[in-house]
Short mmCIF file of C-alpha atoms in Angstrom, two decimals:
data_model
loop_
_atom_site.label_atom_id
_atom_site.label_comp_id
_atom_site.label_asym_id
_atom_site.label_seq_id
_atom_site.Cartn_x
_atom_site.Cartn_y
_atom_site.Cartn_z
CA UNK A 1 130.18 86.78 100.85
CA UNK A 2 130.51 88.94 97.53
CA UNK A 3 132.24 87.11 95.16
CA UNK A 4 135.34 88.37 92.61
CA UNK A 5 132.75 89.14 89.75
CA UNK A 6 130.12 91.11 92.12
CA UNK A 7 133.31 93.68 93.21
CA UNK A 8 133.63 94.04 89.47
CA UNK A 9 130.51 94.96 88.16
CA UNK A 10 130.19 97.64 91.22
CA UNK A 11 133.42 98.90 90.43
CA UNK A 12 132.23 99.47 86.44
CA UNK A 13 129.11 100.66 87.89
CA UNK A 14 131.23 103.23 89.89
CA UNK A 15 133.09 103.95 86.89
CA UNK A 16 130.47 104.41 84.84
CA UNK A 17 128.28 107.21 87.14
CA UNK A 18 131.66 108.92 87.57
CA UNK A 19 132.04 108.73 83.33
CA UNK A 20 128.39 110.82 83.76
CA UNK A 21 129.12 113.21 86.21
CA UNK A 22 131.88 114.37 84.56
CA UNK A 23 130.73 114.49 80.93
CA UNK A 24 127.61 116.78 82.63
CA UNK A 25 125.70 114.19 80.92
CA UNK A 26 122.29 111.75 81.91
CA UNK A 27 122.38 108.35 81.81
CA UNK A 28 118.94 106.68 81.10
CA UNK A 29 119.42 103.49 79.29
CA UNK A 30 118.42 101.00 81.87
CA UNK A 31 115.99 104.23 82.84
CA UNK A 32 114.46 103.61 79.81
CA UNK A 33 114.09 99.80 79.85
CA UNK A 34 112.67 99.61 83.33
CA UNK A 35 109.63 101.76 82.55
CA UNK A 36 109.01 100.29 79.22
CA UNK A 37 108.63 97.00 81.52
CA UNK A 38 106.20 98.82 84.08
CA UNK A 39 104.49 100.24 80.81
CA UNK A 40 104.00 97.12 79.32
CA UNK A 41 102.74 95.22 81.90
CA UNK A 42 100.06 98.41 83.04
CA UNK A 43 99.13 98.54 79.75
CA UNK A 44 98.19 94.91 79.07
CA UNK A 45 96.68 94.23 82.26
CA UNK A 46 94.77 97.33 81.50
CA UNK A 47 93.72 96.23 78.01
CA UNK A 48 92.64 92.80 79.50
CA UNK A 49 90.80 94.21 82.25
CA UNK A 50 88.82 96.43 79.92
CA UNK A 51 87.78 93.43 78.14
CA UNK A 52 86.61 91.27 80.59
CA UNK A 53 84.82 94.38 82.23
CA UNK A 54 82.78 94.96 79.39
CA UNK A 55 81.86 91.25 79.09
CA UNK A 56 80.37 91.30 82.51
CA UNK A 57 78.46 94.21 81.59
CA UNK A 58 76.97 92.94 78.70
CA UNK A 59 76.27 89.65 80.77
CA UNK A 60 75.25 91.23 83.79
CA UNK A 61 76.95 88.01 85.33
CA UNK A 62 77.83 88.96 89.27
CA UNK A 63 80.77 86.11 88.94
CA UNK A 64 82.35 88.07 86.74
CA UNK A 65 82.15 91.58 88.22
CA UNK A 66 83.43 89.77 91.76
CA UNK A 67 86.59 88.33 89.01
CA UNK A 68 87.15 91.89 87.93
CA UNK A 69 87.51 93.13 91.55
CA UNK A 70 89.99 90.56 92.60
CA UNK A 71 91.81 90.33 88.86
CA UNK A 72 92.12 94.27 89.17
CA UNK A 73 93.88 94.10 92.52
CA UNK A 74 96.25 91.38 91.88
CA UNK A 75 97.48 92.58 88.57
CA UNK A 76 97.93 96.28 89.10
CA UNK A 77 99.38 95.22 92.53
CA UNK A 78 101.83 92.93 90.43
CA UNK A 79 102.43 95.63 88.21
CA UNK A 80 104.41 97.26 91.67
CA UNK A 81 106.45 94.03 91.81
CA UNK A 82 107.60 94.07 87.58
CA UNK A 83 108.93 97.43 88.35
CA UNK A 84 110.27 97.06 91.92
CA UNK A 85 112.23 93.72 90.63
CA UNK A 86 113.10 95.51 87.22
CA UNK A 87 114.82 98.26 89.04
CA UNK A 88 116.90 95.74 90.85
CA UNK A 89 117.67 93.40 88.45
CA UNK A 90 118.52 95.60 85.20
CA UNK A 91 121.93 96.45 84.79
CA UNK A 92 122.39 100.83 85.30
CA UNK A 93 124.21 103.32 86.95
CA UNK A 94 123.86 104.05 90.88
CA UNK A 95 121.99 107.74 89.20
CA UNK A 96 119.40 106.04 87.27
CA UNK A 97 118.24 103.11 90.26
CA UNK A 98 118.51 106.29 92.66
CA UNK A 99 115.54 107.81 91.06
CA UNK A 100 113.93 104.61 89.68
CA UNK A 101 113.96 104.01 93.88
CA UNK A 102 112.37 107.40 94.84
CA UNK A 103 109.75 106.86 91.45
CA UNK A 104 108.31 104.05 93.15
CA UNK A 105 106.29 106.10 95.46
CA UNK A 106 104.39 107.12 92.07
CA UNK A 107 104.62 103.51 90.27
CA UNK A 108 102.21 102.80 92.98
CA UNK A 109 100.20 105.54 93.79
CA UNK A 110 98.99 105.13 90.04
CA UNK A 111 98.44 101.05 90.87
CA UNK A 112 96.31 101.95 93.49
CA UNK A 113 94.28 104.93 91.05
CA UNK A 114 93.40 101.62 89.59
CA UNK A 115 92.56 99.55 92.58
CA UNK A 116 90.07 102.33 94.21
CA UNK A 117 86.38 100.83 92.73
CA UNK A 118 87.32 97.43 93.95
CA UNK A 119 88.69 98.18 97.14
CA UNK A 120 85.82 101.00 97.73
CA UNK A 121 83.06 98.24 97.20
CA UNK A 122 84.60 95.76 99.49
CA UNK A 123 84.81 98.10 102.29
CA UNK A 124 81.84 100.33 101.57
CA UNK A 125 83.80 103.25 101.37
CA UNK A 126 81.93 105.45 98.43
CA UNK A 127 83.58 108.52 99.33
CA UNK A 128 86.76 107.08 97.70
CA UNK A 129 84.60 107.30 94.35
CA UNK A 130 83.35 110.14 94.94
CA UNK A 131 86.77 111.61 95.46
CA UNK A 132 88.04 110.34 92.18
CA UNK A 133 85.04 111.27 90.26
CA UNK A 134 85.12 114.81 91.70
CA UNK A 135 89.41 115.28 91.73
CA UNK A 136 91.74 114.70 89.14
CA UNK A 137 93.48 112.71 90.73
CA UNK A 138 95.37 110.16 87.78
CA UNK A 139 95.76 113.41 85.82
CA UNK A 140 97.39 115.28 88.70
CA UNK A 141 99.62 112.54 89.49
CA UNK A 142 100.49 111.67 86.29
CA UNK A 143 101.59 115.51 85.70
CA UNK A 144 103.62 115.35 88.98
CA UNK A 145 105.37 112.32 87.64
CA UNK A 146 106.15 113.92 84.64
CA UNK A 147 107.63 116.78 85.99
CA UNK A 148 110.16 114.81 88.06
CA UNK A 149 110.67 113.23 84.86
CA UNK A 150 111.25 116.45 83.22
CA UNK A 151 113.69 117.39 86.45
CA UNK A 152 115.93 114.05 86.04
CA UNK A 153 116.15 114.76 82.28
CA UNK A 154 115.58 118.36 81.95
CA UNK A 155 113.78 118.64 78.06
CA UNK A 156 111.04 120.80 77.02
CA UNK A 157 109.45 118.01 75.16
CA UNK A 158 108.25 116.32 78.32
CA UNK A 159 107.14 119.96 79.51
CA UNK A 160 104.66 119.99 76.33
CA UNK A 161 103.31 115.73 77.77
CA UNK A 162 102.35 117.72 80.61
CA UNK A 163 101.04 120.56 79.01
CA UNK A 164 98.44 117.80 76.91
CA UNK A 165 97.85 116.27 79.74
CA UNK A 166 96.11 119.79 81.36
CA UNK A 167 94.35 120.23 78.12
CA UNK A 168 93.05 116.84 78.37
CA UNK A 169 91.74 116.65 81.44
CA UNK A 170 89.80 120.17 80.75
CA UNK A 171 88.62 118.44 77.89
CA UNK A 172 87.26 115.23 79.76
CA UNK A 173 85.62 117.32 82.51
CA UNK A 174 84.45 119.18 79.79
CA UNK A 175 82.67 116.87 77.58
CA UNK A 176 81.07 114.70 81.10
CA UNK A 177 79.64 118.25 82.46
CA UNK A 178 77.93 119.12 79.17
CA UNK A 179 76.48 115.21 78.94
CA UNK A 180 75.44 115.09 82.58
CA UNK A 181 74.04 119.07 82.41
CA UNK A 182 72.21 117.93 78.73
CA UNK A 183 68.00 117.38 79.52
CA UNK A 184 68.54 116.10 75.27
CA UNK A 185 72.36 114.91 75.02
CA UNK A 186 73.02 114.34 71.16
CA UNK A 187 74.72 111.60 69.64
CA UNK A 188 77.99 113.40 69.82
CA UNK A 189 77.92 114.44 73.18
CA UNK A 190 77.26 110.83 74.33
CA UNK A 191 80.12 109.52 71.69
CA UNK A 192 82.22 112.52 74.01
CA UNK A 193 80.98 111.71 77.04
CA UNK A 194 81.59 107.35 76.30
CA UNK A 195 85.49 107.85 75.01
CA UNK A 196 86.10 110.58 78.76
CA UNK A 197 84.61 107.75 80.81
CA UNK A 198 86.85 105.22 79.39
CA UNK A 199 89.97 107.35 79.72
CA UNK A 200 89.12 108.18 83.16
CA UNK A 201 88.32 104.65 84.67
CA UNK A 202 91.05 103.05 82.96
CA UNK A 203 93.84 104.67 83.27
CA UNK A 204 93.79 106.53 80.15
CA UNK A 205 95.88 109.19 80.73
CA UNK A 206 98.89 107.22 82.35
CA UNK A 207 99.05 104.97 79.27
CA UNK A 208 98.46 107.85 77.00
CA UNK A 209 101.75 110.05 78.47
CA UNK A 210 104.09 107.28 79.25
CA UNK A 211 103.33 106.09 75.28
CA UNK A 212 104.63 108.96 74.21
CA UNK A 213 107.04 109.51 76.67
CA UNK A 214 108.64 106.40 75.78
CA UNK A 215 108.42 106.88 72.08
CA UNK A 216 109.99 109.72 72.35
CA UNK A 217 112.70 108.27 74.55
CA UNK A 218 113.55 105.72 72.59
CA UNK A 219 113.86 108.36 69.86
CA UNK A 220 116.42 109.40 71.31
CA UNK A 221 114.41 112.77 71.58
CA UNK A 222 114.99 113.73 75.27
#
């Protein structure tokens, strides 16, 4: 049974969405906090994940490559959870958890952008990598997140995110084709070619446009 207190907070939470519709205005403070959560957690698992991966390089220790598979998994399957509980447990309007709700589709299209070299080795399924090494695929979703970003809030400034994130992905494509097309790649080009093969298997450029998304949200700039 909902209690006194409940009927309250639903009836401020009323209030408050019909405060915004009337004022013509967008509500995005528990927006805001929700995907700094999700951020924050895809970020540091990312950052740790990294870490470890380049320790079993150097190593060459199959223990720790197996780790990395199942770590990778868990945490960017976790990272689903953060956001899925953050969205119900944050206190914002009915507007803001409406599209945090529908957003979820790419919260974990981009956890799964991560999970594709595990799950690809475990089942034998190499045409998963080959489909992410040949298609933009964190780019493209990252841009189509963005522009339902840009449709909730409705600000150039997330128009020009997207428009770096085109740029950047021209340049990463770039810089791999000239290293992999070089018969005598010079130290530059493999410098080039090192920094587009990080961004692309670790989620660069989803940590790279929510940052500044974010910043700029909490700006107060969109």
């Amino acid at each position: 049974m909902i209690d006194n207190k409940e009927i309250l907070e639903k009836i401020r939470d009323a209030q408050n969405d019909t405060r915004y519709i009337l004022d013509d205005s967008t509500p995005k403070k528990g927006l805001i906090k929700t995907l700094t959560i999700w951020f924050s957690s895809y970020l540091a698992f990312s950052i740790i994940l990294y870490f470890i991966s380049n320790y079993a390089m150097t190593s060459l220790n199959e223990n720790l490559f197996s780790l990395v598979r199942v770590m990778t998994v868990i945490l960017f399957l976790l990272t689903i959870v953060i956001y899925v509980i953050s969205v119900y447990k944050i206190k914002m309007t009915f507007k803001e958890k409406d599209f945090l709700t529908f957003f979820t589709c790419f919260i974990a299209i981009m956890a799964f952008i991560r999970m594709i070299f595990p799950i690809s080795y475990w089942l034998k399924a190499d045409f998963l990598l080959s489909i992410f090494d040949s298609f933009p695929i964190e780019s493209l979703v990252v841009i189509l997140a963005l522009f339902v970003l840009f449709n909730y809030f409705r600000t150039k400034t997330i128009l020009l995110i997207i428009l770096l994130n085109i740029v950047g992905e021209i340049a990463v494509v770039y810089f791999i084709s000239s290293f992999l097309n070089s018969n005598m790649p010079t130290e530059t080009m493999i410098k080039l070619y090192d920094m587009s093969m990080i961004l692309k298997n670790n989620g660069g450029f989803v940590m790279i446009s929510f940052a500044f998304l974010l910043i700029l949200l909490n700006l107060k700039k969109v």
